[in-house]
Amino acid sequence: MTVLITGGAGFIGSTIASACADRGHEVIVLDDLSTGVAAFADRHRFYRGDIADGALLDRIVRENPDIDVVVHCAAKIVVPDSVADPLGYFDANVARTVSLLTNLTRNGLDRVVFSSSAAIYDTPVDGVVHEGSPVAPPSPYADTKAVVERVLQAGATAGSLRAVALRYFNPIGADPSLRTGLQSPTPSHALGKLISARRDGGRFTITGTDWPTRDGSGVRDYVHVWDLAEAHALVVDRFDEVVGALRPFRALNLGTGRGTTVLELVEAFGRVTGQAPRVELAGRRPGDTAGAFADVSAARDLLGWEARLSVDEGIADALRWADVARRSGLFDHASAPVAR
């Protein structure tokens, strides 16, 4: 099969691209390289540009008439930034996605796999969310994901497309083969900040210690990015089984099914590195929640998928990748290739 991946030069999109290529699929990447890494995209057929550019989409389809499935990963993802700039986030994540979908369907491409987020869920009392759990996005970022899901569902109901929304939790790690990993030297998520603090000799800040969890820190479902990538590749393989005429839109949770608090992540980081991180405590950030973890029974039953890699393995792979990226100078975006 031939797969078009938007945002395929980013952390998750590039890992999905590798998983699909490993299964024998032809991969095409569309990315504007605003946050992506050129080297990630350049290993596949690559087009540099905006997902909302209709003329570029026309060209991609014209030059690749055998595209079977589109995996849509392109998005802005930093929660505090979305609170500060909600209009920018709705423009990037919603308005441009609508343009993308319009241009895809106009070109006869109607199979879409959407990288959604478990951030859309309301915080559950017991910490567990399933696909039918209440949706109450706590930030503009999360709201953009929920709105795009509604757009996809409406399009599916109208018969213009079919879509699978994969709601995943907190990606960690890197491609175990170290082909790709976090594309930013200053990542915004917890593990990335732990790595940065270790590298720079600073402290890791835990934001919020009064959540209703077992130790007061937020609970998360830290899932290895390679497990997430393999789940996307499975959906690509079995798209017509996952959605069909009777159910043209489906949402699936992807996670480990186990909750890990931020303090437990810090403990695991110390266990992997052999040195306890220096920690300081701070108040909650805008848009933060107590968190949740996934009920993944639907993905297991439908795809035969379960997360195989542990939190410790995710930390170890992220550390190995950080060393490789730093030594190679991979974070220098100045040499981005042109679209072809």
JSON list of C-alpha atoms in Angstrom, two decimals, residues 37-229:
[
{"chain": "A", "resi": 37, "resn": "VAL", "atom": "CA", "xyz": [13.39, 17.48, 10.94]},
{"chain": "A", "resi": 38, "resn": "ALA", "atom": "CA", "xyz": [14.35, 17.34, 7.28]},
{"chain": "A", "resi": 39, "resn": "ALA", "atom": "CA", "xyz": [16.40, 14.18, 7.71]},
{"chain": "A", "resi": 40, "resn": "PHE", "atom": "CA", "xyz": [13.34, 12.31, 8.99]},
{"chain": "A", "resi": 41, "resn": "ALA", "atom": "CA", "xyz": [11.35, 13.14, 5.88]},
{"chain": "A", "resi": 42, "resn": "ASP", "atom": "CA", "xyz": [14.16, 12.75, 3.39]},
{"chain": "A", "resi": 43, "resn": "ARG", "atom": "CA", "xyz": [14.31, 8.98, 3.81]},
{"chain": "A", "resi": 44, "resn": "HIS", "atom": "CA", "xyz": [10.87, 8.79, 2.13]},
{"chain": "A", "resi": 45, "resn": "ARG", "atom": "CA", "xyz": [9.27, 10.54, -0.83]},
{"chain": "A", "resi": 46, "resn": "PHE", "atom": "CA", "xyz": [8.96, 14.04, 0.58]},
{"chain": "A", "resi": 47, "resn": "TYR", "atom": "CA", "xyz": [6.92, 17.14, -0.19]},
{"chain": "A", "resi": 48, "resn": "ARG", "atom": "CA", "xyz": [7.55, 20.27, 1.81]},
{"chain": "A", "resi": 49, "resn": "GLY", "atom": "CA", "xyz": [4.52, 22.50, 2.25]},
{"chain": "A", "resi": 50, "resn": "ASP", "atom": "CA", "xyz": [1.30, 23.42, 3.99]},
{"chain": "A", "resi": 51, "resn": "ILE", "atom": "CA", "xyz": [-1.38, 20.76, 4.48]},
{"chain": "A", "resi": 52, "resn": "ALA", "atom": "CA", "xyz": [-3.96, 23.35, 3.42]},
{"chain": "A", "resi": 53, "resn": "ASP", "atom": "CA", "xyz": [-2.30, 24.00, 0.05]},
{"chain": "A", "resi": 54, "resn": "GLY", "atom": "CA", "xyz": [-4.79, 22.60, -2.47]},
{"chain": "A", "resi": 55, "resn": "ALA", "atom": "CA", "xyz": [-2.45, 22.94, -5.44]},
{"chain": "A", "resi": 56, "resn": "LEU", "atom": "CA", "xyz": [0.24, 20.98, -3.60]},
{"chain": "A", "resi": 57, "resn": "LEU", "atom": "CA", "xyz": [-2.25, 18.23, -2.68]},
{"chain": "A", "resi": 58, "resn": "ASP", "atom": "CA", "xyz": [-3.30, 18.05, -6.33]},
{"chain": "A", "resi": 59, "resn": "ARG", "atom": "CA", "xyz": [0.33, 17.65, -7.32]},
{"chain": "A", "resi": 60, "resn": "ILE", "atom": "CA", "xyz": [0.97, 14.94, -4.73]},
{"chain": "A", "resi": 61, "resn": "VAL", "atom": "CA", "xyz": [-2.01, 12.92, -5.92]},
{"chain": "A", "resi": 62, "resn": "ARG", "atom": "CA", "xyz": [-1.13, 13.47, -9.57]},
{"chain": "A", "resi": 63, "resn": "GLU", "atom": "CA", "xyz": [2.42, 12.23, -8.99]},
{"chain": "A", "resi": 64, "resn": "ASN", "atom": "CA", "xyz": [1.32, 9.41, -6.66]},
{"chain": "A", "resi": 65, "resn": "PRO", "atom": "CA", "xyz": [-2.02, 8.13, -7.97]},
{"chain": "A", "resi": 66, "resn": "ASP", "atom": "CA", "xyz": [-1.76, 4.93, -5.90]},
{"chain": "A", "resi": 67, "resn": "ILE", "atom": "CA", "xyz": [-2.18, 6.55, -2.44]},
{"chain": "A", "resi": 68, "resn": "ASP", "atom": "CA", "xyz": [-4.44, 4.29, -0.39]},
{"chain": "A", "resi": 69, "resn": "VAL", "atom": "CA", "xyz": [-4.56, 5.83, 3.10]},
{"chain": "A", "resi": 70, "resn": "VAL", "atom": "CA", "xyz": [-3.75, 9.21, 4.64]},
{"chain": "A", "resi": 71, "resn": "VAL", "atom": "CA", "xyz": [-2.36, 9.34, 8.19]},
{"chain": "A", "resi": 72, "resn": "HIS", "atom": "CA", "xyz": [-2.88, 12.86, 9.53]},
{"chain": "A", "resi": 73, "resn": "CYS", "atom": "CA", "xyz": [-0.37, 13.79, 12.24]},
{"chain": "A", "resi": 74, "resn": "ALA", "atom": "CA", "xyz": [0.36, 17.45, 11.42]},
{"chain": "A", "resi": 75, "resn": "ALA", "atom": "CA", "xyz": [-0.64, 19.68, 14.33]},
{"chain": "A", "resi": 76, "resn": "LYS", "atom": "CA", "xyz": [0.51, 22.11, 16.97]},
{"chain": "A", "resi": 77, "resn": "ILE", "atom": "CA", "xyz": [0.68, 20.25, 20.28]},
{"chain": "A", "resi": 78, "resn": "VAL", "atom": "CA", "xyz": [1.95, 22.38, 23.19]},
{"chain": "A", "resi": 79, "resn": "VAL", "atom": "CA", "xyz": [-0.84, 22.85, 25.74]},
{"chain": "A", "resi": 80, "resn": "PRO", "atom": "CA", "xyz": [0.37, 26.11, 27.40]},
{"chain": "A", "resi": 81, "resn": "ASP", "atom": "CA", "xyz": [0.98, 27.63, 23.97]},
{"chain": "A", "resi": 82, "resn": "SER", "atom": "CA", "xyz": [-2.58, 26.77, 22.98]},
{"chain": "A", "resi": 83, "resn": "VAL", "atom": "CA", "xyz": [-3.87, 28.57, 26.07]},
{"chain": "A", "resi": 84, "resn": "ALA", "atom": "CA", "xyz": [-1.85, 31.64, 25.11]},
{"chain": "A", "resi": 85, "resn": "ASP", "atom": "CA", "xyz": [-2.75, 31.46, 21.39]},
{"chain": "A", "resi": 86, "resn": "PRO", "atom": "CA", "xyz": [-6.06, 29.63, 20.95]},
{"chain": "A", "resi": 87, "resn": "LEU", "atom": "CA", "xyz": [-6.85, 31.24, 17.60]},
{"chain": "A", "resi": 88, "resn": "GLY", "atom": "CA", "xyz": [-3.52, 30.15, 16.19]},
{"chain": "A", "resi": 89, "resn": "TYR", "atom": "CA", "xyz": [-4.16, 26.59, 17.37]},
{"chain": "A", "resi": 90, "resn": "PHE", "atom": "CA", "xyz": [-7.65, 26.45, 15.90]},
{"chain": "A", "resi": 91, "resn": "ASP", "atom": "CA", "xyz": [-6.29, 27.80, 12.63]},
{"chain": "A", "resi": 92, "resn": "ALA", "atom": "CA", "xyz": [-3.43, 25.28, 12.46]},
{"chain": "A", "resi": 93, "resn": "ASN", "atom": "CA", "xyz": [-5.24, 22.22, 13.79]},
{"chain": "A", "resi": 94, "resn": "VAL", "atom": "CA", "xyz": [-8.85, 22.69, 12.71]},
{"chain": "A", "resi": 95, "resn": "ALA", "atom": "CA", "xyz": [-9.13, 25.14, 9.81]},
{"chain": "A", "resi": 96, "resn": "ARG", "atom": "CA", "xyz": [-6.16, 23.66, 7.96]},
{"chain": "A", "resi": 97, "resn": "THR", "atom": "CA", "xyz": [-7.39, 20.13, 8.58]},
{"chain": "A", "resi": 98, "resn": "VAL", "atom": "CA", "xyz": [-10.75, 21.03, 7.04]},
{"chain": "A", "resi": 99, "resn": "SER", "atom": "CA", "xyz": [-8.90, 22.35, 3.99]},
{"chain": "A", "resi": 100, "resn": "LEU", "atom": "CA", "xyz": [-6.81, 19.18, 3.88]},
{"chain": "A", "resi": 101, "resn": "LEU", "atom": "CA", "xyz": [-9.88, 16.94, 4.05]},
{"chain": "A", "resi": 102, "resn": "THR", "atom": "CA", "xyz": [-11.65, 18.98, 1.38]},
{"chain": "A", "resi": 103, "resn": "ASN", "atom": "CA", "xyz": [-8.69, 18.62, -0.97]},
{"chain": "A", "resi": 104, "resn": "LEU", "atom": "CA", "xyz": [-8.23, 14.92, -0.18]},
{"chain": "A", "resi": 105, "resn": "THR", "atom": "CA", "xyz": [-11.83, 14.00, -0.87]},
{"chain": "A", "resi": 106, "resn": "ARG", "atom": "CA", "xyz": [-11.86, 16.18, -3.99]},
{"chain": "A", "resi": 107, "resn": "ASN", "atom": "CA", "xyz": [-9.01, 13.99, -5.21]},
{"chain": "A", "resi": 108, "resn": "GLY", "atom": "CA", "xyz": [-10.83, 10.79, -4.36]},
{"chain": "A", "resi": 109, "resn": "LEU", "atom": "CA", "xyz": [-8.89, 9.98, -1.16]},
{"chain": "A", "resi": 110, "resn": "ASP", "atom": "CA", "xyz": [-11.39, 8.94, 1.50]},
{"chain": "A", "resi": 111, "resn": "ARG", "atom": "CA", "xyz": [-9.43, 6.77, 3.98]},
{"chain": "A", "resi": 112, "resn": "VAL", "atom": "CA", "xyz": [-8.09, 8.86, 6.90]},
{"chain": "A", "resi": 113, "resn": "VAL", "atom": "CA", "xyz": [-6.28, 7.81, 10.07]},
{"chain": "A", "resi": 114, "resn": "PHE", "atom": "CA", "xyz": [-6.24, 10.74, 12.50]},
{"chain": "A", "resi": 115, "resn": "SER", "atom": "CA", "xyz": [-3.71, 11.18, 15.29]},
{"chain": "A", "resi": 116, "resn": "SER", "atom": "CA", "xyz": [-6.07, 12.35, 18.02]},
{"chain": "A", "resi": 117, "resn": "SER", "atom": "CA", "xyz": [-5.45, 12.63, 21.75]},
{"chain": "A", "resi": 118, "resn": "ALA", "atom": "CA", "xyz": [-6.72, 11.25, 25.02]},
{"chain": "A", "resi": 119, "resn": "ALA", "atom": "CA", "xyz": [-6.53, 14.85, 26.24]},
{"chain": "A", "resi": 120, "resn": "ILE", "atom": "CA", "xyz": [-10.08, 15.27, 24.95]},
{"chain": "A", "resi": 121, "resn": "TYR", "atom": "CA", "xyz": [-11.54, 13.23, 27.83]},
{"chain": "A", "resi": 122, "resn": "ASP", "atom": "CA", "xyz": [-13.04, 14.56, 31.01]},
{"chain": "A", "resi": 123, "resn": "THR", "atom": "CA", "xyz": [-11.01, 13.54, 34.06]},
{"chain": "A", "resi": 124, "resn": "PRO", "atom": "CA", "xyz": [-12.58, 10.32, 35.34]},
{"chain": "A", "resi": 125, "resn": "VAL", "atom": "CA", "xyz": [-13.14, 9.58, 39.02]},
{"chain": "A", "resi": 126, "resn": "ASP", "atom": "CA", "xyz": [-11.38, 6.22, 38.79]},
{"chain": "A", "resi": 127, "resn": "GLY", "atom": "CA", "xyz": [-8.67, 7.41, 36.40]},
{"chain": "A", "resi": 128, "resn": "VAL", "atom": "CA", "xyz": [-9.69, 5.11, 33.53]},
{"chain": "A", "resi": 129, "resn": "VAL", "atom": "CA", "xyz": [-11.18, 6.24, 30.23]},
{"chain": "A", "resi": 130, "resn": "HIS", "atom": "CA", "xyz": [-12.73, 4.18, 27.45]},
{"chain": "A", "resi": 131, "resn": "GLU", "atom": "CA", "xyz": [-13.94, 5.33, 24.05]},
{"chain": "A", "resi": 132, "resn": "GLY", "atom": "CA", "xyz": [-17.40, 6.13, 25.41]},
{"chain": "A", "resi": 133, "resn": "SER", "atom": "CA", "xyz": [-16.14, 8.22, 28.34]},
{"chain": "A", "resi": 134, "resn": "PRO", "atom": "CA", "xyz": [-17.33, 11.85, 28.56]},
{"chain": "A", "resi": 135, "resn": "VAL", "atom": "CA", "xyz": [-15.43, 14.33, 26.42]},
{"chain": "A", "resi": 136, "resn": "ALA", "atom": "CA", "xyz": [-14.53, 17.64, 28.05]},
{"chain": "A", "resi": 137, "resn": "PRO", "atom": "CA", "xyz": [-11.34, 19.12, 26.57]},
{"chain": "A", "resi": 138, "resn": "PRO", "atom": "CA", "xyz": [-9.46, 21.13, 29.24]},
{"chain": "A", "resi": 139, "resn": "SER", "atom": "CA", "xyz": [-7.36, 23.22, 26.84]},
{"chain": "A", "resi": 140, "resn": "PRO", "atom": "CA", "xyz": [-7.63, 24.77, 23.37]},
{"chain": "A", "resi": 141, "resn": "TYR", "atom": "CA", "xyz": [-5.17, 22.13, 22.12]},
{"chain": "A", "resi": 142, "resn": "ALA", "atom": "CA", "xyz": [-7.40, 19.30, 23.32]},
{"chain": "A", "resi": 143, "resn": "ASP", "atom": "CA", "xyz": [-10.46, 21.08, 21.98]},
{"chain": "A", "resi": 144, "resn": "THR", "atom": "CA", "xyz": [-8.93, 21.22, 18.50]},
{"chain": "A", "resi": 145, "resn": "LYS", "atom": "CA", "xyz": [-8.55, 17.43, 18.54]},
{"chain": "A", "resi": 146, "resn": "ALA", "atom": "CA", "xyz": [-12.15, 16.96, 19.66]},
{"chain": "A", "resi": 147, "resn": "VAL", "atom": "CA", "xyz": [-13.42, 19.35, 16.98]},
{"chain": "A", "resi": 148, "resn": "VAL", "atom": "CA", "xyz": [-11.48, 17.55, 14.22]},
{"chain": "A", "resi": 149, "resn": "GLU", "atom": "CA", "xyz": [-12.98, 14.26, 15.39]},
{"chain": "A", "resi": 150, "resn": "ARG", "atom": "CA", "xyz": [-16.45, 15.79, 15.03]},
{"chain": "A", "resi": 151, "resn": "VAL", "atom": "CA", "xyz": [-15.53, 17.04, 11.55]},
{"chain": "A", "resi": 152, "resn": "LEU", "atom": "CA", "xyz": [-14.38, 13.54, 10.58]},
{"chain": "A", "resi": 153, "resn": "GLN", "atom": "CA", "xyz": [-17.50, 11.95, 12.01]},
{"chain": "A", "resi": 154, "resn": "ALA", "atom": "CA", "xyz": [-19.71, 14.40, 10.13]},
{"chain": "A", "resi": 155, "resn": "GLY", "atom": "CA", "xyz": [-17.86, 13.73, 6.89]},
{"chain": "A", "resi": 156, "resn": "ALA", "atom": "CA", "xyz": [-18.13, 10.00, 7.47]},
{"chain": "A", "resi": 157, "resn": "THR", "atom": "CA", "xyz": [-21.85, 10.25, 8.17]},
{"chain": "A", "resi": 158, "resn": "ALA", "atom": "CA", "xyz": [-22.29, 12.21, 4.94]},
{"chain": "A", "resi": 159, "resn": "GLY", "atom": "CA", "xyz": [-20.44, 9.49, 3.05]},
{"chain": "A", "resi": 160, "resn": "SER", "atom": "CA", "xyz": [-17.53, 11.62, 1.84]},
{"chain": "A", "resi": 161, "resn": "LEU", "atom": "CA", "xyz": [-14.85, 9.79, 3.81]},
{"chain": "A", "resi": 162, "resn": "ARG", "atom": "CA", "xyz": [-14.07, 7.04, 6.31]},
{"chain": "A", "resi": 163, "resn": "ALA", "atom": "CA", "xyz": [-11.91, 7.73, 9.34]},
{"chain": "A", "resi": 164, "resn": "VAL", "atom": "CA", "xyz": [-10.27, 6.18, 12.37]},
{"chain": "A", "resi": 165, "resn": "ALA", "atom": "CA", "xyz": [-9.32, 8.50, 15.23]},
{"chain": "A", "resi": 166, "resn": "LEU", "atom": "CA", "xyz": [-6.54, 7.07, 17.40]},
{"chain": "A", "resi": 167, "resn": "ARG", "atom": "CA", "xyz": [-6.71, 8.69, 20.82]},
{"chain": "A", "resi": 168, "resn": "TYR", "atom": "CA", "xyz": [-3.33, 8.18, 22.39]},
{"chain": "A", "resi": 169, "resn": "PHE", "atom": "CA", "xyz": [-1.95, 9.15, 25.67]},
{"chain": "A", "resi": 170, "resn": "ASN", "atom": "CA", "xyz": [1.62, 10.24, 26.51]},
{"chain": "A", "resi": 171, "resn": "PRO", "atom": "CA", "xyz": [4.22, 9.13, 23.94]},
{"chain": "A", "resi": 172, "resn": "ILE", "atom": "CA", "xyz": [7.74, 8.47, 25.19]},
{"chain": "A", "resi": 173, "resn": "GLY", "atom": "CA", "xyz": [10.85, 6.80, 23.81]},
{"chain": "A", "resi": 174, "resn": "ALA", "atom": "CA", "xyz": [12.13, 6.76, 20.23]},
{"chain": "A", "resi": 175, "resn": "ASP", "atom": "CA", "xyz": [12.33, 4.36, 17.34]},
{"chain": "A", "resi": 176, "resn": "PRO", "atom": "CA", "xyz": [14.29, 1.48, 18.95]},
{"chain": "A", "resi": 177, "resn": "SER", "atom": "CA", "xyz": [16.46, 1.39, 15.80]},
{"chain": "A", "resi": 178, "resn": "LEU", "atom": "CA", "xyz": [17.26, 5.08, 16.42]},
{"chain": "A", "resi": 179, "resn": "ARG", "atom": "CA", "xyz": [16.15, 6.21, 12.99]},
{"chain": "A", "resi": 180, "resn": "THR", "atom": "CA", "xyz": [13.98, 8.95, 14.51]},
{"chain": "A", "resi": 181, "resn": "GLY", "atom": "CA", "xyz": [13.01, 10.44, 17.86]},
{"chain": "A", "resi": 182, "resn": "LEU", "atom": "CA", "xyz": [12.07, 13.71, 19.48]},
{"chain": "A", "resi": 183, "resn": "GLN", "atom": "CA", "xyz": [12.75, 16.46, 16.96]},
{"chain": "A", "resi": 184, "resn": "SER", "atom": "CA", "xyz": [13.18, 19.26, 19.51]},
{"chain": "A", "resi": 185, "resn": "PRO", "atom": "CA", "xyz": [16.19, 19.88, 21.76]},
{"chain": "A", "resi": 186, "resn": "THR", "atom": "CA", "xyz": [13.81, 21.44, 24.30]},
{"chain": "A", "resi": 187, "resn": "PRO", "atom": "CA", "xyz": [10.71, 19.20, 24.38]},
{"chain": "A", "resi": 188, "resn": "SER", "atom": "CA", "xyz": [7.72, 20.26, 26.44]},
{"chain": "A", "resi": 189, "resn": "HIS", "atom": "CA", "xyz": [6.60, 16.93, 27.87]},
{"chain": "A", "resi": 190, "resn": "ALA", "atom": "CA", "xyz": [7.68, 15.44, 31.19]},
{"chain": "A", "resi": 191, "resn": "LEU", "atom": "CA", "xyz": [10.28, 12.92, 30.02]},
{"chain": "A", "resi": 192, "resn": "GLY", "atom": "CA", "xyz": [11.85, 15.43, 27.64]},
{"chain": "A", "resi": 193, "resn": "LYS", "atom": "CA", "xyz": [12.19, 17.91, 30.47]},
{"chain": "A", "resi": 194, "resn": "LEU", "atom": "CA", "xyz": [13.74, 15.25, 32.69]},
{"chain": "A", "resi": 195, "resn": "ILE", "atom": "CA", "xyz": [16.32, 14.57, 29.98]},
{"chain": "A", "resi": 196, "resn": "SER", "atom": "CA", "xyz": [16.99, 18.29, 29.53]},
{"chain": "A", "resi": 197, "resn": "ALA", "atom": "CA", "xyz": [17.42, 18.77, 33.28]},
{"chain": "A", "resi": 198, "resn": "ARG", "atom": "CA", "xyz": [19.87, 15.88, 33.44]},
{"chain": "A", "resi": 199, "resn": "ARG", "atom": "CA", "xyz": [21.85, 17.23, 30.48]},
{"chain": "A", "resi": 200, "resn": "ASP", "atom": "CA", "xyz": [21.98, 20.80, 31.78]},
{"chain": "A", "resi": 201, "resn": "GLY", "atom": "CA", "xyz": [22.41, 20.01, 35.47]},
{"chain": "A", "resi": 202, "resn": "GLY", "atom": "CA", "xyz": [19.11, 21.67, 36.32]},
{"chain": "A", "resi": 203, "resn": "ARG", "atom": "CA", "xyz": [16.02, 20.63, 38.21]},
{"chain": "A", "resi": 204, "resn": "PHE", "atom": "CA", "xyz": [12.91, 18.93, 36.91]},
{"chain": "A", "resi": 205, "resn": "THR", "atom": "CA", "xyz": [9.76, 20.82, 37.87]},
{"chain": "A", "resi": 206, "resn": "ILE", "atom": "CA", "xyz": [6.67, 18.86, 38.84]},
{"chain": "A", "resi": 207, "resn": "THR", "atom": "CA", "xyz": [3.68, 21.10, 38.10]},
{"chain": "A", "resi": 208, "resn": "GLY", "atom": "CA", "xyz": [0.90, 20.25, 40.52]},
{"chain": "A", "resi": 209, "resn": "THR", "atom": "CA", "xyz": [1.25, 18.07, 43.61]},
{"chain": "A", "resi": 210, "resn": "ASP", "atom": "CA", "xyz": [-2.29, 18.31, 44.95]},
{"chain": "A", "resi": 211, "resn": "TRP", "atom": "CA", "xyz": [-4.13, 16.24, 42.37]},
{"chain": "A", "resi": 212, "resn": "PRO", "atom": "CA", "xyz": [-6.50, 13.52, 43.64]},
{"chain": "A", "resi": 213, "resn": "THR", "atom": "CA", "xyz": [-4.01, 10.74, 42.82]},
{"chain": "A", "resi": 214, "resn": "ARG", "atom": "CA", "xyz": [-2.09, 8.24, 44.97]},
{"chain": "A", "resi": 215, "resn": "ASP", "atom": "CA", "xyz": [0.88, 10.59, 45.45]},
{"chain": "A", "resi": 216, "resn": "GLY", "atom": "CA", "xyz": [-0.59, 13.99, 44.49]},
{"chain": "A", "resi": 217, "resn": "SER", "atom": "CA", "xyz": [1.18, 14.26, 41.13]},
{"chain": "A", "resi": 218, "resn": "GLY", "atom": "CA", "xyz": [-0.66, 13.87, 37.85]},
{"chain": "A", "resi": 219, "resn": "VAL", "atom": "CA", "xyz": [-1.26, 10.37, 36.52]},
{"chain": "A", "resi": 220, "resn": "ARG", "atom": "CA", "xyz": [-0.41, 9.64, 32.89]},
{"chain": "A", "resi": 221, "resn": "ASP", "atom": "CA", "xyz": [-0.36, 6.68, 30.55]},
{"chain": "A", "resi": 222, "resn": "TYR", "atom": "CA", "xyz": [3.20, 6.76, 29.20]},
{"chain": "A", "resi": 223, "resn": "VAL", "atom": "CA", "xyz": [3.17, 4.65, 26.03]},
{"chain": "A", "resi": 224, "resn": "HIS", "atom": "CA", "xyz": [6.23, 3.91, 23.92]},
{"chain": "A", "resi": 225, "resn": "VAL", "atom": "CA", "xyz": [6.11, 5.72, 20.59]},
{"chain": "A", "resi": 226, "resn": "TRP", "atom": "CA", "xyz": [7.05, 2.53, 18.73]},
{"chain": "A", "resi": 227, "resn": "ASP", "atom": "CA", "xyz": [3.96, 0.80, 20.14]},
{"chain": "A", "resi": 228, "resn": "LEU", "atom": "CA", "xyz": [1.89, 3.75, 18.92]},
{"chain": "A", "resi": 229, "resn": "ALA", "atom": "CA", "xyz": [3.51, 3.58, 15.49]}
]
